[in-house]
Amino acid sequence: MLEDDKKYVWHPFSQMKTDPVPIPIVKAKGSILIDENGKEYIDANSSWWVNVHGHGHPHIANAIKHQFEELDHVIFAGVTHQPAVEMSRRLLEWFKDKKERKVFFSDNGSTSTEVALKMSFQYWFNKNENRRKVIAFEGAYHGDTFGAMSVGERDLFNKPFEPFFFDVDYIPLPSDDNFEAVKNQMKTIVDSGEVAAFIFEPLVQGASGMRMYTPQQLQSLIDIAKTKGVLTIADEVMTGFGRLGKMFAMDFLDEYADIMCFSKGITGGVLPIGITVATQEIYNAFWDDSRLKAFLHGHSFTGNPLACAAVNASFDLFDKEETWNNIERITQKNAVFLKQFEKYNSIQTRQMGTIAVIQVDDSMPNYFSGIRDKAYSFFVEKGLLIRPLGNVFFLNPPYCITDVELDKCYEGLTDFLEKENLIQ
Ligand SMILES: *Cc1c(COP(=O)(O)O)cnc(C)c1O
């Protein structure tokens, strides 16, 4: 397999010349991945943060199989089907305020935010208002398509594409120290009257290192945005579906965003789908006799029935108390694990829901250069699939992970910190 892989395959987010050879996985069950030599790995980051119920869940498997036998795929323009309609109804039932909303389909996280941005721009266009600015956070990640990249952190990753991005005003992620300044900055930008939308990862910025901020801080910024009617876009692609302890991160705030983006865990992380939920007010701005006001956007696999069936099966699991008990169990166990590190200055810890973070001090860049690669290899050797973000090590496991498996993750992390003399 590896020979053919090397010959034919180009992997994502990889420097093919220098990265280690990929792990040839042949099987997965629950939290465990098994490679072609029979070696087992704990999938401690839920396979790029998607696989919330664990692998090979029989209920999801049956739903997909059954759906395949009934209706595998069909165009979604001018056609509808039960799995998509049911999925939309059930998703909106999770919104506690029960306001009218509309569900738009695409096929991954990047397209869910891309759609949100296009909807926002066209919303103002349809209303004949000239609003082109977007506000985003420094350190944001909203995906890898052009709109999504435009509103993301302007880092070295995206250097080749920067000349093609649209203008965005960035504000720092709020903290106790900078909160007043961030609010003032937000107010100044919003008061220009030119802002179309404010996009954010609610409460946890994923890709830039699981950076966290509070519901109160986010709510204040949203309140400022609302003073001038700026549309709010919550990118829940990573935070949605129980990851932070509630169904959505926005459940921790007073109200939902005007637009909510979902992907990753929504199908239980077994099939791709992107979902953009808009308020009825936004929808109404496109409702017209003229086709030119319509939202003329769509993908070949929009509303794929198999993916929708997986979402519905995943919702069945979220209807069970067991799932929420597991989320609570992981959350509490992580808290106990992280607590022991409070006394060390060389590392910082933080946690929200099932996400546990250990950040290694990077004030010593020479020594620590390459700590990510070193850590990754160390974990893989120990049978742990933990992909650090630079100097940030984190766990966001499937909710079915057992206490024994969690303990193995903790042991691996602790062993690495000890080996590197970061805790003594
Ligand atoms: C992963 C992620 C995306 C992009 O999703 P893809 O399915 O990888 O395109 C967008 N926003 C956030 C917050 C993410 O974590």
CSV table of C-alpha atoms and ligand atoms in Angstrom, one decimal:
chain,number,residue,atom,x,y,z
A,1,MET,CA,0.0,0.0,0.0
A,2,LEU,CA,2.7,2.5,1.0
A,3,GLU,CA,4.6,1.9,-2.3
A,4,ASP,CA,1.6,2.7,-4.3
A,5,ASP,CA,0.7,5.6,-2.0
A,6,LYS,CA,4.1,7.1,-2.6
A,7,LYS,CA,3.8,6.6,-6.4
A,8,TYR,CA,0.2,8.0,-6.8
A,9,VAL,CA,-1.0,10.0,-3.9
A,10,TRP,CA,-0.7,13.7,-2.8
A,11,HIS,CA,-1.7,14.1,0.8
A,12,PRO,CA,-3.4,17.2,2.4
A,13,PHE,CA,-1.5,19.6,4.6
A,14,SER,CA,1.7,17.6,4.0
A,15,GLN,CA,5.2,18.4,2.8
A,16,MET,CA,5.5,15.2,0.8
A,17,LYS,CA,9.3,15.3,0.8
A,18,THR,CA,9.9,15.6,4.5
A,19,ASP,CA,6.8,14.3,6.3
A,20,PRO,CA,6.9,10.8,7.7
A,21,VAL,CA,5.3,8.1,5.6
A,22,PRO,CA,1.6,7.9,6.3
A,23,ILE,CA,0.1,5.2,8.6
A,24,PRO,CA,-1.6,2.6,6.4
A,25,ILE,CA,-4.9,2.1,8.2
A,26,VAL,CA,-7.1,-0.8,7.3
A,27,LYS,CA,-9.8,-0.9,9.9
A,28,ALA,CA,-11.5,1.2,12.6
A,29,LYS,CA,-13.9,0.5,15.4
A,30,GLY,CA,-15.0,2.8,18.2
A,31,SER,CA,-12.0,5.0,19.1
A,32,ILE,CA,-9.5,2.6,17.7
A,33,LEU,CA,-7.7,2.6,14.3
A,34,ILE,CA,-5.8,-0.5,13.1
A,35,ASP,CA,-3.0,-0.5,10.6
A,36,GLU,CA,-2.0,-3.1,8.1
A,37,ASN,CA,0.4,-4.7,10.7
A,38,GLY,CA,-2.3,-5.0,13.3
A,39,LYS,CA,-1.0,-2.2,15.4
A,40,GLU,CA,-3.7,-0.2,17.1
A,41,TYR,CA,-4.0,3.6,17.6
A,42,ILE,CA,-6.4,5.6,19.7
A,43,ASP,CA,-8.0,8.2,17.5
A,44,ALA,CA,-7.6,10.9,20.1
A,45,ASN,CA,-8.4,13.8,17.7
A,46,SER,CA,-11.5,12.1,16.2
A,47,SER,CA,-9.9,11.9,12.8
A,48,TRP,CA,-9.4,15.6,12.2
A,49,TRP,CA,-12.1,16.5,14.7
A,50,VAL,CA,-15.0,14.9,12.8
A,51,ASN,CA,-15.8,11.4,14.2
A,52,VAL,CA,-17.9,12.3,17.3
A,53,HIS,CA,-19.5,8.9,17.9
A,54,GLY,CA,-16.5,6.7,17.1
A,55,HIS,CA,-15.9,4.5,14.1
A,56,GLY,CA,-18.2,1.9,12.6
A,57,HIS,CA,-21.2,2.8,14.8
A,58,PRO,CA,-23.8,0.2,13.9
A,59,HIS,CA,-26.8,2.6,14.0
A,60,ILE,CA,-25.1,5.0,11.5
A,61,ALA,CA,-24.0,2.0,9.4
A,62,ASN,CA,-27.5,0.7,9.2
A,63,ALA,CA,-29.0,4.1,8.3
A,64,ILE,CA,-26.5,4.6,5.5
A,65,LYS,CA,-27.0,1.0,4.2
A,66,HIS,CA,-30.8,1.3,4.3
A,67,GLN,CA,-30.6,4.7,2.6
A,68,PHE,CA,-28.4,3.4,-0.2
A,69,GLU,CA,-31.0,0.7,-1.0
A,70,GLU,CA,-33.8,3.3,-1.1
A,71,LEU,CA,-32.2,6.3,-2.8
A,72,ASP,CA,-28.4,6.8,-3.1
A,73,HIS,CA,-28.2,10.2,-4.7
A,74,VAL,CA,-30.4,12.6,-6.6
A,75,ILE,CA,-30.0,16.2,-7.8
A,76,PHE,CA,-31.2,18.7,-5.2
A,77,ALA,CA,-32.3,21.5,-7.4
A,78,GLY,CA,-36.0,21.1,-8.3
A,79,VAL,CA,-36.1,17.8,-6.3
A,80,THR,CA,-36.4,17.1,-2.6
A,81,HIS,CA,-36.3,14.0,-0.5
A,82,GLN,CA,-37.1,12.8,3.0
A,83,PRO,CA,-33.6,12.5,4.5
A,84,ALA,CA,-32.8,16.1,3.7
A,85,VAL,CA,-36.2,17.4,4.9
A,86,GLU,CA,-36.0,15.4,8.1
A,87,MET,CA,-32.5,16.5,8.7
A,88,SER,CA,-33.4,20.1,8.3
A,89,ARG,CA,-36.3,19.8,10.7
A,90,ARG,CA,-34.3,18.0,13.3
A,91,LEU,CA,-31.4,20.3,13.1
A,92,LEU,CA,-33.6,23.3,13.6
A,93,GLU,CA,-35.3,21.6,16.5
A,94,TRP,CA,-32.0,21.8,18.3
A,95,PHE,CA,-32.2,25.6,18.2
A,96,LYS,CA,-33.8,26.5,21.5
A,97,ASP,CA,-35.5,29.7,20.4
A,98,LYS,CA,-37.5,27.8,17.7
A,99,LYS,CA,-37.3,30.8,15.4
A,100,GLU,CA,-38.0,30.2,11.7
A,101,ARG,CA,-34.8,29.5,9.8
A,102,LYS,CA,-33.7,27.9,6.5
A,103,VAL,CA,-31.1,25.2,5.9
A,104,PHE,CA,-28.8,25.4,2.9
A,105,PHE,CA,-26.7,22.4,1.9
A,106,SER,CA,-23.1,22.1,0.6
A,107,ASP,CA,-20.5,19.5,1.1
A,108,ASN,CA,-17.8,20.4,3.6
A,109,GLY,CA,-16.8,23.0,6.2
A,110,SER,CA,-15.1,25.4,3.9
A,111,THR,CA,-18.1,25.5,1.6
A,112,SER,CA,-20.4,26.0,4.6
A,113,THR,CA,-18.5,29.3,5.4
A,114,GLU,CA,-18.1,30.2,1.8
A,115,VAL,CA,-21.9,30.0,1.4
A,116,ALA,CA,-22.3,32.1,4.6
A,117,LEU,CA,-20.1,34.8,3.2
A,118,LYS,CA,-21.8,34.8,-0.3
A,119,MET,CA,-25.2,34.9,1.4
A,120,SER,CA,-24.1,37.9,3.5
A,121,PHE,CA,-22.7,39.8,0.5
A,122,GLN,CA,-25.8,39.1,-1.6
A,123,TYR,CA,-28.1,40.0,1.3
A,124,TRP,CA,-26.8,43.5,1.2
A,125,PHE,CA,-26.6,43.6,-2.6
A,126,ASN,CA,-30.3,42.5,-2.8
A,127,LYS,CA,-31.1,45.3,-0.3
A,128,ASN,CA,-29.2,47.8,-2.4
A,129,GLU,CA,-26.8,48.7,0.5
A,130,ASN,CA,-23.1,49.0,-0.2
A,131,ARG,CA,-21.5,46.9,2.4
A,132,ARG,CA,-18.4,45.0,1.6
A,133,LYS,CA,-16.3,44.8,4.8
A,134,VAL,CA,-16.0,41.7,6.9
A,135,ILE,CA,-14.8,41.5,10.5
A,136,ALA,CA,-12.9,38.4,11.5
A,137,PHE,CA,-10.7,37.4,14.4
A,138,GLU,CA,-6.9,37.3,14.2
A,139,GLY,CA,-6.0,33.6,14.2
A,140,ALA,CA,-9.2,32.6,12.5
A,141,TYR,CA,-9.6,29.5,10.4
A,142,HIS,CA,-12.7,29.1,8.3
A,143,GLY,CA,-11.5,26.7,5.6
A,144,ASP,CA,-9.3,26.5,2.5
A,145,THR,CA,-11.5,27.9,-0.3
A,146,PHE,CA,-10.9,31.5,-1.4
A,147,GLY,CA,-13.6,33.2,0.6
A,148,ALA,CA,-12.9,31.1,3.6
A,149,MET,CA,-9.1,31.8,3.3
A,150,SER,CA,-9.8,35.5,2.9
A,151,VAL,CA,-11.4,35.7,6.3
A,152,GLY,CA,-8.8,33.5,8.0
A,153,GLU,CA,-5.5,34.4,9.6
A,154,ARG,CA,-3.1,35.9,7.0
A,155,ASP,CA,-0.2,33.6,7.9
A,156,LEU,CA,2.6,31.9,5.9
A,157,PHE,CA,0.3,29.0,5.0
A,158,ASN,CA,-1.7,31.3,2.7
A,159,LYS,CA,1.0,33.6,1.4
A,160,PRO,CA,0.8,32.5,-2.3
A,161,PHE,CA,-2.9,33.4,-2.4
A,162,GLU,CA,-2.9,36.6,-0.4
A,163,PRO,CA,-3.0,38.9,-3.5
A,164,PHE,CA,-6.4,37.4,-4.4
A,165,PHE,CA,-8.1,37.8,-1.0
A,166,PHE,CA,-10.8,40.5,-0.3
A,167,ASP,CA,-10.4,43.1,2.4
A,168,VAL,CA,-11.1,42.0,5.9
A,169,ASP,CA,-10.7,43.9,9.2
A,170,TYR,CA,-9.2,41.8,11.9
A,171,ILE,CA,-9.7,42.2,15.6
A,172,PRO,CA,-7.7,40.3,18.3
A,173,LEU,CA,-9.3,37.4,20.1
A,174,PRO,CA,-10.7,38.9,23.3
A,175,SER,CA,-9.0,38.2,26.6
A,176,ASP,CA,-9.2,39.7,30.1
A,177,ASP,CA,-6.4,42.0,29.3
A,178,ASN,CA,-7.5,43.4,25.9
A,179,PHE,CA,-11.3,43.2,26.2
A,180,GLU,CA,-12.0,46.9,26.4
A,181,ALA,CA,-9.6,47.7,23.5
A,182,VAL,CA,-11.1,45.0,21.3
A,183,LYS,CA,-14.6,46.3,22.0
A,184,ASN,CA,-13.5,49.8,21.0
A,185,GLN,CA,-11.9,48.6,17.9
A,186,MET,CA,-15.0,46.6,17.0
A,187,LYS,CA,-17.1,49.7,17.6
A,188,THR,CA,-15.0,51.9,15.3
A,189,ILE,CA,-15.2,49.4,12.4
A,190,VAL,CA,-18.9,48.7,12.8
A,191,ASP,CA,-19.7,52.4,13.0
A,192,SER,CA,-18.3,52.9,9.5
A,193,GLY,CA,-21.6,51.4,8.3
A,194,GLU,CA,-19.7,49.4,5.6
A,195,VAL,CA,-19.6,46.1,7.4
A,196,ALA,CA,-21.5,43.2,5.8
A,197,ALA,CA,-20.7,40.5,8.3
A,198,PHE,CA,-18.8,39.5,11.4
A,199,ILE,CA,-17.5,35.9,11.2
A,200,PHE,CA,-16.1,33.9,14.2
A,201,GLU,CA,-15.4,30.5,15.6
A,202,PRO,CA,-17.6,30.6,18.7
A,203,LEU,CA,-15.7,30.2,22.0
A,204,VAL,CA,-12.8,28.1,20.6
A,205,GLN,CA,-10.6,28.9,17.7
A,206,GLY,CA,-9.6,25.5,16.4
A,207,ALA,CA,-6.8,25.5,13.9
A,208,SER,CA,-4.8,28.4,15.4
A,209,GLY,CA,-4.3,26.3,18.6
A,210,MET,CA,-7.5,25.7,20.4
A,211,ARG,CA,-7.6,29.3,21.7
A,212,MET,CA,-10.5,30.0,24.0
A,213,TYR,CA,-12.6,33.0,24.9
A,214,THR,CA,-15.8,33.5,26.9
A,215,PRO,CA,-19.5,33.6,25.9
A,216,GLN,CA,-19.7,37.0,27.6
A,217,GLN,CA,-16.9,38.4,25.5
A,218,LEU,CA,-18.4,37.0,22.3
A,219,GLN,CA,-21.9,38.3,23.2
A,220,SER,CA,-20.6,41.8,23.8
A,221,LEU,CA,-19.0,41.9,20.3
A,222,ILE,CA,-22.2,40.5,18.7
A,223,ASP,CA,-24.1,43.2,20.5
A,224,ILE,CA,-21.8,45.8,19.0
A,225,ALA,CA,-22.3,44.3,15.5
A,226,LYS,CA,-26.1,44.4,15.9
A,227,THR,CA,-26.1,48.1,16.5
A,228,LYS,CA,-25.5,48.6,12.8
A,229,GLY,CA,-27.3,45.5,11.5
A,230,VAL,CA,-24.0,43.6,10.8
A,231,LEU,CA,-24.8,40.0,10.0
A,232,THR,CA,-23.2,37.5,12.4
A,233,ILE,CA,-21.8,34.3,11.2
A,234,ALA,CA,-21.0,31.5,13.7
A,235,ASP,CA,-18.6,29.0,12.2
A,236,GLU,CA,-19.6,25.9,14.3
A,237,VAL,CA,-17.8,23.5,12.0
A,238,MET,CA,-15.5,22.4,14.8
A,239,THR,CA,-17.5,23.4,18.0
A,240,GLY,CA,-20.9,22.0,17.0
A,241,PHE,CA,-22.4,18.7,18.0
A,242,GLY,CA,-21.6,18.3,21.6
A,243,ARG,CA,-17.9,19.1,21.5
A,244,LEU,CA,-18.1,21.9,24.1
A,245,GLY,CA,-20.7,20.1,26.2
A,246,LYS,CA,-23.8,21.6,24.6
A,247,MET,CA,-25.1,20.9,21.1
A,248,PHE,CA,-23.7,24.1,19.7
A,249,ALA,CA,-21.2,26.6,21.1
A,250,MET,CA,-23.8,29.3,20.6
A,251,ASP,CA,-26.0,27.5,23.2
A,252,PHE,CA,-23.8,29.2,25.7
A,253,LEU,CA,-24.9,32.7,24.5
A,254,ASP,CA,-28.2,34.6,24.7
A,255,GLU,CA,-29.0,34.1,21.1
A,256,TYR,CA,-27.8,32.3,18.0
A,257,ALA,CA,-26.0,34.0,15.1
A,258,ASP,CA,-27.8,35.1,12.0
A,259,ILE,CA,-25.9,32.5,10.0
A,260,MET,CA,-24.6,29.2,11.5
A,261,CYS,CA,-22.2,26.9,9.7
A,262,PHE,CA,-21.9,23.2,10.3
A,263,SER,CA,-19.9,20.3,9.0
A,264,LYS,CA,-17.3,17.9,10.6
A,265,GLY,CA,-19.3,16.2,13.4
A,266,ILE,CA,-22.7,16.7,11.9
A,267,THR,CA,-22.8,13.3,10.1
A,268,GLY,CA,-21.1,11.7,13.1
A,269,GLY,CA,-18.0,12.3,11.0
A,270,VAL,CA,-18.5,9.5,8.6
A,271,LEU,CA,-19.6,11.3,5.4
A,272,PRO,CA,-19.0,14.8,4.2
A,273,ILE,CA,-21.7,17.5,4.3
A,274,GLY,CA,-21.7,21.2,4.8
A,275,ILE,CA,-24.7,23.1,6.3
A,276,THR,CA,-25.4,26.8,6.4
A,277,VAL,CA,-28.4,27.9,8.5
A,278,ALA,CA,-29.8,31.4,7.9
A,279,THR,CA,-32.5,33.3,9.7
A,280,GLN,CA,-35.8,33.9,8.0
A,281,GLU,CA,-34.9,37.5,7.6
A,282,ILE,CA,-31.9,36.7,5.5
A,283,TYR,CA,-34.0,34.2,3.5
A,284,ASN,CA,-36.6,36.9,2.8
A,285,ALA,CA,-34.0,39.2,1.2
A,286,PHE,CA,-33.7,36.5,-1.6
A,287,TRP,CA,-37.4,35.8,-1.9
A,288,ASP,CA,-38.4,37.7,-5.0
A,289,ASP,CA,-40.1,37.4,-8.4
A,290,SER,CA,-36.7,38.0,-10.0
A,291,ARG,CA,-34.3,35.1,-10.4
A,292,LEU,CA,-31.5,37.6,-10.2
A,293,LYS,CA,-32.2,38.0,-6.5
A,294,ALA,CA,-32.0,34.2,-5.9
A,295,PHE,CA,-29.1,32.5,-4.3
A,296,LEU,CA,-27.5,31.0,-7.3
A,297,HIS,CA,-25.1,28.6,-5.6
A,298,GLY,CA,-25.0,24.8,-5.5
A,299,HIS,CA,-22.8,21.7,-5.6
A,300,SER,CA,-23.2,18.4,-7.4
A,301,PHE,CA,-23.5,16.5,-4.1
A,302,THR,CA,-25.8,19.0,-2.4
A,303,GLY,CA,-28.1,17.3,0.0
A,304,ASN,CA,-26.7,13.8,-0.7
A,305,PRO,CA,-29.2,11.4,0.8
A,306,LEU,CA,-26.6,9.1,2.3
A,307,ALA,CA,-25.0,12.0,4.2
A,308,CYS,CA,-28.4,13.2,5.3
A,309,ALA,CA,-29.2,9.7,6.6
A,310,ALA,CA,-26.0,9.7,8.5
A,311,VAL,CA,-26.9,13.1,10.1
A,312,ASN,CA,-30.3,11.7,11.1
A,313,ALA,CA,-28.8,8.6,12.6
A,314,SER,CA,-26.3,10.8,14.5
A,315,PHE,CA,-29.2,12.9,15.8
A,316,ASP,CA,-30.8,9.7,17.1
A,317,LEU,CA,-27.6,9.2,19.1
A,318,PHE,CA,-27.7,12.8,20.4
A,319,ASP,CA,-31.3,12.0,21.5
A,320,LYS,CA,-29.8,9.4,23.9
A,321,GLU,CA,-28.8,10.4,27.4
A,322,GLU,CA,-25.8,8.0,27.1
A,323,THR,CA,-24.1,10.3,24.6
A,324,TRP,CA,-24.4,13.4,26.9
A,325,ASN,CA,-23.2,11.3,29.8
A,326,ASN,CA,-20.1,10.3,27.9
A,327,ILE,CA,-19.5,14.0,27.0
A,328,GLU,CA,-19.8,14.9,30.7
A,329,ARG,CA,-17.6,11.9,31.7
A,330,ILE,CA,-14.8,13.0,29.3
A,331,THR,CA,-15.1,16.6,30.4
A,332,GLN,CA,-14.7,15.7,34.1
A,333,LYS,CA,-11.9,13.3,33.5
A,334,ASN,CA,-10.0,15.7,31.3
A,335,ALA,CA,-10.3,18.4,34.1
A,336,VAL,CA,-8.7,16.0,36.6
A,337,PHE,CA,-5.9,15.2,34.3
A,338,LEU,CA,-5.1,18.8,33.4
A,339,LYS,CA,-5.2,19.9,37.1
A,340,GLN,CA,-2.0,18.2,37.9
A,341,PHE,CA,-0.1,20.5,35.5
A,342,GLU,CA,-1.2,23.8,37.2
A,343,LYS,CA,2.1,24.0,39.1
A,344,TYR,CA,4.4,24.0,36.1
A,345,ASN,CA,5.4,27.3,34.4
A,346,SER,CA,6.7,25.6,31.3
A,347,ILE,CA,3.3,24.5,30.2
A,348,GLN,CA,-0.2,26.0,30.1
A,349,THR,CA,-3.5,24.1,30.1
A,350,ARG,CA,-7.0,25.0,29.1
A,351,GLN,CA,-10.2,23.1,28.6
A,352,MET,CA,-13.7,23.6,27.2
A,353,GLY,CA,-16.0,20.6,27.2
A,354,THR,CA,-14.3,17.6,25.7
A,355,ILE,CA,-11.3,19.6,24.4
A,356,ALA,CA,-8.3,19.3,26.6
A,357,VAL,CA,-5.2,21.4,25.8
A,358,ILE,CA,-1.6,21.4,26.9
A,359,GLN,CA,0.4,24.2,25.5
A,360,VAL,CA,4.1,24.0,25.7
A,361,ASP,CA,6.0,27.2,26.4
A,362,ASP,CA,7.4,28.4,23.0
A,363,SER,CA,9.5,31.2,24.4
A,364,MET,CA,12.5,29.1,23.6
A,365,PRO,CA,12.2,28.8,19.9
A,366,ASN,CA,15.5,27.1,19.1
A,367,TYR,CA,15.1,24.3,21.5
A,368,PHE,CA,11.4,23.8,20.6
A,369,SER,CA,11.6,24.1,16.9
A,370,GLY,CA,10.2,20.9,15.6
A,371,ILE,CA,8.6,19.9,18.9
A,372,ARG,CA,5.4,19.2,16.9
A,373,ASP,CA,7.0,16.6,14.7
A,374,LYS,CA,8.9,15.1,17.6
A,375,ALA,CA,5.7,14.8,19.6
A,376,TYR,CA,3.7,13.5,16.8
A,377,SER,CA,6.1,10.6,16.1
A,378,PHE,CA,6.4,9.9,19.8
A,379,PHE,CA,2.6,9.6,20.1
A,380,VAL,CA,2.3,7.4,17.0
A,381,GLU,CA,5.0,5.1,18.3
A,382,LYS,CA,2.9,4.7,21.5
A,383,GLY,CA,-0.3,4.0,19.5
A,384,LEU,CA,-1.8,7.4,19.9
A,385,LEU,CA,-3.0,9.4,16.9
A,386,ILE,CA,-2.5,12.9,18.4
A,387,ARG,CA,-1.7,15.6,15.9
A,388,PRO,CA,-0.4,18.7,17.7
A,389,LEU,CA,-1.0,22.2,16.4
A,390,GLY,CA,2.6,23.5,16.7
A,391,ASN,CA,3.3,23.6,20.4
A,392,VAL,CA,-0.3,22.9,21.3
A,393,PHE,CA,-1.1,19.3,22.2
A,394,PHE,CA,-4.8,18.5,22.6
A,395,LEU,CA,-7.4,15.8,22.9
A,396,ASN,CA,-10.8,16.0,21.3
A,397,PRO,CA,-11.7,12.3,21.2
A,398,PRO,CA,-14.9,10.5,20.0
A,399,TYR,CA,-17.4,10.5,22.8
A,400,CYS,CA,-17.3,6.7,23.0
A,401,ILE,CA,-13.7,6.7,24.1
A,402,THR,CA,-13.3,4.6,27.3
A,403,ASP,CA,-11.7,5.6,30.5
A,404,VAL,CA,-8.9,3.1,29.9
A,405,GLU,CA,-8.3,4.6,26.4
A,406,LEU,CA,-8.3,8.1,27.9
A,407,ASP,CA,-5.8,7.1,30.5
A,408,LYS,CA,-3.5,5.8,27.7
A,409,CYS,CA,-3.7,9.2,26.1
A,410,TYR,CA,-2.9,11.0,29.3
A,411,GLU,CA,0.0,8.6,29.9
A,412,GLY,CA,1.4,9.3,26.4
A,413,LEU,CA,1.1,13.1,26.9
A,414,THR,CA,2.7,12.9,30.4
A,415,ASP,CA,5.5,10.7,29.2
A,416,PHE,CA,6.4,13.1,26.4
A,417,LEU,CA,6.4,16.1,28.7
A,418,GLU,CA,8.6,14.2,31.1
A,419,LYS,CA,11.0,13.1,28.4
A,420,GLU,CA,11.4,16.7,27.2
A,421,ASN,CA,11.9,17.8,30.8
A,422,LEU,CA,8.9,20.1,30.6
A,423,ILE,CA,7.5,18.8,33.9
A,424,GLN,CA,9.8,17.8,36.8
B,1,LIG,C1,-12.2,22.3,9.7
B,1,LIG,C2,-12.8,23.7,9.8
B,1,LIG,C3,-13.3,24.3,8.6
B,1,LIG,C4,-13.1,23.7,7.2
B,1,LIG,O1,-13.8,22.5,7.1
B,1,LIG,P1,-13.4,21.5,5.9
B,1,LIG,O2,-14.4,20.5,6.0
B,1,LIG,O3,-12.0,21.0,6.3
B,1,LIG,O4,-13.4,22.3,4.7
B,1,LIG,C5,-13.9,25.5,8.7
B,1,LIG,N1,-14.1,26.1,9.9
B,1,LIG,C6,-13.6,25.5,11.1
B,1,LIG,C7,-13.8,26.2,12.4
B,1,LIG,C8,-13.0,24.3,11.0
B,1,LIG,O5,-12.5,23.8,12.1
